[in-house]
Amino acid sequence: MAIRNIVPDTDEIMHKKCRPVEKIDQKIITLLDDMIDTLREAEGVGLAAPQVGVLKRIFIIDTMEDPQEFIEFINPEIIETSGTQEGSEGCLSIKGFEGHLIRPMKVKVKALNRFGEEFIFEGEELMARCCCHENDHLDGKTIRDTCEYEVFPEDE
Ligand code: NI
């Protein structure tokens, strides 16, 4: 397990579409383990594979529960959304930037876990926001591209 460098959004890799994972091999398992270490160290809520320089459709989220638990999404698909929420978001790849975004209040995400088993995650509020944010990274989109406007801390 290792902490990987987080790629800034100025790097072109952050603006490319990621490819699906075809086989969950040892390289993917190591990537997942390293992403967990990296997210824990960075104290973020979610992390997508392109943020550590890998153009694969993978993201992880910290459920913000106690004890700390991470959910791994391989080849995720947002299959249902409902409601809306508005608020500011930051990104580990864009230090010092916050954007105002409108997101669904609830999402259902279908994905594979590291054992290749399909599961459906239902997230609300922060978890819904986080799934949408990380899923956008897999399509090369960051909050700088998708936010309504930049939020400056003194405005809040
Ligand atoms: Ni991000």
PDB file of C-alpha atoms and ligand atoms in Angstrom:
ATOM      1  CA  MET A   1       0.000   0.000   0.000  1.00  0.00           C
ATOM      2  CA  ALA A   2       1.252   3.428  -0.837  1.00  0.00           C
ATOM      3  CA  ILE A   3       0.235   7.022  -1.068  1.00  0.00           C
ATOM      4  CA  ARG A   4       0.135   8.245  -4.662  1.00  0.00           C
ATOM      5  CA  ASN A   5       0.535  11.796  -5.908  1.00  0.00           C
ATOM      6  CA  ILE A   6      -2.697  13.642  -6.630  1.00  0.00           C
ATOM      7  CA  VAL A   7      -2.787  15.046 -10.155  1.00  0.00           C
ATOM      8  CA  PRO A   8      -3.826  18.727 -10.423  1.00  0.00           C
ATOM      9  CA  ASP A   9      -6.608  19.676 -12.823  1.00  0.00           C
ATOM     10  CA  THR A  10      -4.100  21.622 -14.921  1.00  0.00           C
ATOM     11  CA  ASP A  11      -2.805  18.226 -16.105  1.00  0.00           C
ATOM     12  CA  GLU A  12      -4.454  17.065 -19.337  1.00  0.00           C
ATOM     13  CA  ILE A  13      -5.055  13.609 -17.860  1.00  0.00           C
ATOM     14  CA  MET A  14      -7.818  15.186 -15.751  1.00  0.00           C
ATOM     15  CA  HIS A  15      -9.737  16.088 -18.904  1.00  0.00           C
ATOM     16  CA  LYS A  16      -9.755  12.702 -20.619  1.00  0.00           C
ATOM     17  CA  LYS A  17     -12.473  10.072 -20.588  1.00  0.00           C
ATOM     18  CA  CYS A  18     -11.564   6.998 -18.564  1.00  0.00           C
ATOM     19  CA  ARG A  19     -11.821   3.458 -19.933  1.00  0.00           C
ATOM     20  CA  PRO A  20     -13.815   0.680 -18.274  1.00  0.00           C
ATOM     21  CA  VAL A  21     -11.957  -1.923 -16.234  1.00  0.00           C
ATOM     22  CA  GLU A  22     -11.963  -5.140 -18.222  1.00  0.00           C
ATOM     23  CA  LYS A  23     -10.324  -7.406 -15.679  1.00  0.00           C
ATOM     24  CA  ILE A  24      -9.909  -6.893 -11.946  1.00  0.00           C
ATOM     25  CA  ASP A  25      -6.329  -8.075 -11.621  1.00  0.00           C
ATOM     26  CA  GLN A  26      -3.645  -7.493  -8.994  1.00  0.00           C
ATOM     27  CA  LYS A  27      -2.800  -4.138 -10.550  1.00  0.00           C
ATOM     28  CA  ILE A  28      -6.364  -2.933  -9.986  1.00  0.00           C
ATOM     29  CA  ILE A  29      -6.410  -4.269  -6.397  1.00  0.00           C
ATOM     30  CA  THR A  30      -3.155  -2.427  -5.670  1.00  0.00           C
ATOM     31  CA  LEU A  31      -4.590   0.710  -7.245  1.00  0.00           C
ATOM     32  CA  LEU A  32      -7.679   0.464  -4.980  1.00  0.00           C
ATOM     33  CA  ASP A  33      -5.537  -0.056  -1.874  1.00  0.00           C
ATOM     34  CA  ASP A  34      -3.331   2.887  -2.811  1.00  0.00           C
ATOM     35  CA  MET A  35      -6.357   5.094  -3.530  1.00  0.00           C
ATOM     36  CA  ILE A  36      -7.676   4.371  -0.024  1.00  0.00           C
ATOM     37  CA  ASP A  37      -4.306   5.305   1.514  1.00  0.00           C
ATOM     38  CA  THR A  38      -4.172   8.433  -0.632  1.00  0.00           C
ATOM     39  CA  LEU A  39      -7.718   9.522   0.252  1.00  0.00           C
ATOM     40  CA  ARG A  40      -7.162   8.863   3.947  1.00  0.00           C
ATOM     41  CA  GLU A  41      -3.979  10.957   3.885  1.00  0.00           C
ATOM     42  CA  ALA A  42      -5.641  13.780   1.925  1.00  0.00           C
ATOM     43  CA  GLU A  43      -8.698  13.724   4.231  1.00  0.00           C
ATOM     44  CA  GLY A  44     -11.078  14.032   1.301  1.00  0.00           C
ATOM     45  CA  VAL A  45     -14.493  12.436   0.837  1.00  0.00           C
ATOM     46  CA  GLY A  46     -13.872  10.852  -2.549  1.00  0.00           C
ATOM     47  CA  LEU A  47     -11.121  10.102  -5.038  1.00  0.00           C
ATOM     48  CA  ALA A  48     -11.239   9.034  -8.693  1.00  0.00           C
ATOM     49  CA  ALA A  49      -8.563   6.979 -10.476  1.00  0.00           C
ATOM     50  CA  PRO A  50      -7.591   9.771 -12.926  1.00  0.00           C
ATOM     51  CA  GLN A  51      -6.655  11.862  -9.870  1.00  0.00           C
ATOM     52  CA  VAL A  52      -3.807   9.429  -9.288  1.00  0.00           C
ATOM     53  CA  GLY A  53      -2.974   9.348 -12.996  1.00  0.00           C
ATOM     54  CA  VAL A  54      -4.878   6.207 -14.020  1.00  0.00           C
ATOM     55  CA  LEU A  55      -7.493   6.544 -16.787  1.00  0.00           C
ATOM     56  CA  LYS A  56      -9.783   3.781 -15.521  1.00  0.00           C
ATOM     57  CA  ARG A  57     -13.412   3.959 -14.449  1.00  0.00           C
ATOM     58  CA  ILE A  58     -12.869   3.626 -10.699  1.00  0.00           C
ATOM     59  CA  PHE A  59     -13.650   5.867  -7.762  1.00  0.00           C
ATOM     60  CA  ILE A  60     -13.822   5.457  -4.015  1.00  0.00           C
ATOM     61  CA  ILE A  61     -15.732   7.321  -1.341  1.00  0.00           C
ATOM     62  CA  ASP A  62     -15.381   7.602   2.407  1.00  0.00           C
ATOM     63  CA  THR A  63     -18.839   7.005   3.875  1.00  0.00           C
ATOM     64  CA  MET A  64     -18.004   9.415   6.732  1.00  0.00           C
ATOM     65  CA  GLU A  65     -19.204   6.806   9.197  1.00  0.00           C
ATOM     66  CA  ASP A  66     -17.431   5.760  12.349  1.00  0.00           C
ATOM     67  CA  PRO A  67     -15.515   3.454  11.985  1.00  0.00           C
ATOM     68  CA  GLN A  68     -14.160   4.838   8.724  1.00  0.00           C
ATOM     69  CA  GLU A  69     -15.360   2.832   5.741  1.00  0.00           C
ATOM     70  CA  PHE A  70     -14.518   3.186   2.080  1.00  0.00           C
ATOM     71  CA  ILE A  71     -16.678   2.024  -0.801  1.00  0.00           C
ATOM     72  CA  GLU A  72     -14.980   1.087  -4.051  1.00  0.00           C
ATOM     73  CA  PHE A  73     -16.812   1.594  -7.339  1.00  0.00           C
ATOM     74  CA  ILE A  74     -15.492  -0.148 -10.449  1.00  0.00           C
ATOM     75  CA  ASN A  75     -17.200   0.705 -13.760  1.00  0.00           C
ATOM     76  CA  PRO A  76     -19.851   2.768 -11.939  1.00  0.00           C
ATOM     77  CA  GLU A  77     -23.071   3.878 -13.561  1.00  0.00           C
ATOM     78  CA  ILE A  78     -25.499   6.346 -12.035  1.00  0.00           C
ATOM     79  CA  ILE A  79     -28.774   4.553 -12.747  1.00  0.00           C
ATOM     80  CA  GLU A  80     -31.228   6.792 -10.907  1.00  0.00           C
ATOM     81  CA  THR A  81     -31.297  10.293  -9.479  1.00  0.00           C
ATOM     82  CA  SER A  82     -33.960  12.248  -7.622  1.00  0.00           C
ATOM     83  CA  GLY A  83     -34.389  15.684  -6.091  1.00  0.00           C
ATOM     84  CA  THR A  84     -31.823  18.443  -6.099  1.00  0.00           C
ATOM     85  CA  GLN A  85     -29.407  20.064  -3.710  1.00  0.00           C
ATOM     86  CA  GLU A  86     -27.246  23.144  -4.078  1.00  0.00           C
ATOM     87  CA  GLY A  87     -23.990  23.901  -2.403  1.00  0.00           C
ATOM     88  CA  SER A  88     -20.286  24.427  -2.664  1.00  0.00           C
ATOM     89  CA  GLU A  89     -17.785  21.711  -3.457  1.00  0.00           C
ATOM     90  CA  GLY A  90     -14.049  21.444  -3.426  1.00  0.00           C
ATOM     91  CA  CYS A  91     -11.757  18.970  -5.168  1.00  0.00           C
ATOM     92  CA  LEU A  92      -8.444  17.455  -4.092  1.00  0.00           C
ATOM     93  CA  SER A  93      -7.102  18.249  -7.588  1.00  0.00           C
ATOM     94  CA  ILE A  94      -7.996  21.945  -7.412  1.00  0.00           C
ATOM     95  CA  LYS A  95      -6.456  23.390  -4.277  1.00  0.00           C
ATOM     96  CA  GLY A  96      -8.102  26.541  -2.998  1.00  0.00           C
ATOM     97  CA  PHE A  97     -11.053  26.372  -5.408  1.00  0.00           C
ATOM     98  CA  GLU A  98     -14.683  25.963  -4.464  1.00  0.00           C
ATOM     99  CA  GLY A  99     -17.557  25.894  -6.901  1.00  0.00           C
ATOM    100  CA  HIS A 100     -21.305  26.189  -6.478  1.00  0.00           C
ATOM    101  CA  LEU A 101     -23.046  23.156  -7.960  1.00  0.00           C
ATOM    102  CA  ILE A 102     -26.555  21.802  -8.280  1.00  0.00           C
ATOM    103  CA  ARG A 103     -26.620  18.047  -7.756  1.00  0.00           C
ATOM    104  CA  PRO A 104     -29.302  15.389  -7.232  1.00  0.00           C
ATOM    105  CA  MET A 105     -30.350  14.850  -3.609  1.00  0.00           C
ATOM    106  CA  LYS A 106     -30.340  11.076  -4.052  1.00  0.00           C
ATOM    107  CA  VAL A 107     -28.541   8.737  -6.420  1.00  0.00           C
ATOM    108  CA  LYS A 108     -28.418   5.048  -7.115  1.00  0.00           C
ATOM    109  CA  VAL A 109     -25.089   3.851  -8.439  1.00  0.00           C
ATOM    110  CA  LYS A 110     -24.498   0.433  -9.929  1.00  0.00           C
ATOM    111  CA  ALA A 111     -20.905  -0.796  -9.881  1.00  0.00           C
ATOM    112  CA  LEU A 112     -18.621  -3.758  -9.314  1.00  0.00           C
ATOM    113  CA  ASN A 113     -16.676  -4.314  -6.101  1.00  0.00           C
ATOM    114  CA  ARG A 114     -13.085  -5.608  -6.060  1.00  0.00           C
ATOM    115  CA  PHE A 115     -14.395  -9.192  -6.206  1.00  0.00           C
ATOM    116  CA  GLY A 116     -16.198  -8.467  -9.456  1.00  0.00           C
ATOM    117  CA  GLU A 117     -19.616  -8.579  -7.787  1.00  0.00           C
ATOM    118  CA  GLU A 118     -22.261  -6.104  -8.852  1.00  0.00           C
ATOM    119  CA  PHE A 119     -23.847  -3.935  -6.161  1.00  0.00           C
ATOM    120  CA  ILE A 120     -26.126  -0.934  -5.977  1.00  0.00           C
ATOM    121  CA  PHE A 121     -25.235   1.937  -3.680  1.00  0.00           C
ATOM    122  CA  GLU A 122     -27.918   4.394  -2.629  1.00  0.00           C
ATOM    123  CA  GLY A 123     -26.556   7.729  -1.469  1.00  0.00           C
ATOM    124  CA  GLU A 124     -28.184  10.873  -0.146  1.00  0.00           C
ATOM    125  CA  GLU A 125     -26.989  14.420   0.443  1.00  0.00           C
ATOM    126  CA  LEU A 126     -23.172  14.437   0.777  1.00  0.00           C
ATOM    127  CA  MET A 127     -22.878  10.865  -0.514  1.00  0.00           C
ATOM    128  CA  ALA A 128     -25.011  11.663  -3.587  1.00  0.00           C
ATOM    129  CA  ARG A 129     -22.972  14.793  -4.224  1.00  0.00           C
ATOM    130  CA  CYS A 130     -19.748  12.878  -3.842  1.00  0.00           C
ATOM    131  CA  CYS A 131     -20.777  10.067  -6.233  1.00  0.00           C
ATOM    132  CA  CYS A 132     -21.710  12.624  -8.905  1.00  0.00           C
ATOM    133  CA  HIS A 133     -18.477  14.570  -8.377  1.00  0.00           C
ATOM    134  CA  GLU A 134     -16.280  11.474  -8.651  1.00  0.00           C
ATOM    135  CA  ASN A 135     -18.258  10.049 -11.569  1.00  0.00           C
ATOM    136  CA  ASP A 136     -17.727  13.337 -13.447  1.00  0.00           C
ATOM    137  CA  HIS A 137     -13.964  12.838 -13.047  1.00  0.00           C
ATOM    138  CA  LEU A 138     -14.297   9.584 -15.018  1.00  0.00           C
ATOM    139  CA  ASP A 139     -15.634  11.612 -17.937  1.00  0.00           C
ATOM    140  CA  GLY A 140     -12.841  14.173 -17.672  1.00  0.00           C
ATOM    141  CA  LYS A 141     -15.012  16.808 -15.999  1.00  0.00           C
ATOM    142  CA  THR A 142     -14.019  18.769 -12.910  1.00  0.00           C
ATOM    143  CA  ILE A 143     -15.987  21.215 -10.776  1.00  0.00           C
ATOM    144  CA  ARG A 144     -14.160  24.036 -12.503  1.00  0.00           C
ATOM    145  CA  ASP A 145     -15.891  22.940 -15.751  1.00  0.00           C
ATOM    146  CA  THR A 146     -19.318  22.166 -14.307  1.00  0.00           C
ATOM    147  CA  CYS A 147     -19.899  24.639 -11.457  1.00  0.00           C
ATOM    148  CA  GLU A 148     -22.389  27.488 -11.755  1.00  0.00           C
ATOM    149  CA  TYR A 149     -19.837  29.902 -10.357  1.00  0.00           C
ATOM    150  CA  GLU A 150     -16.758  30.006  -8.159  1.00  0.00           C
ATOM    151  CA  VAL A 151     -17.477  30.434  -4.451  1.00  0.00           C
ATOM    152  CA  PHE A 152     -15.192  32.678  -2.453  1.00  0.00           C
ATOM    153  CA  PRO A 153     -15.079  31.887   1.262  1.00  0.00           C
ATOM    154  CA  GLU A 154     -15.768  35.515   2.192  1.00  0.00           C
ATOM    155  CA  ASP A 155     -19.132  35.297   0.366  1.00  0.00           C
ATOM    156  CA  GLU A 156     -20.410  32.603   2.736  1.00  0.00           C
TER     157      GLU A 156
HETATM  158 NI    NI B   1     -12.592  16.055  -7.424  1.00  0.00          NI
END
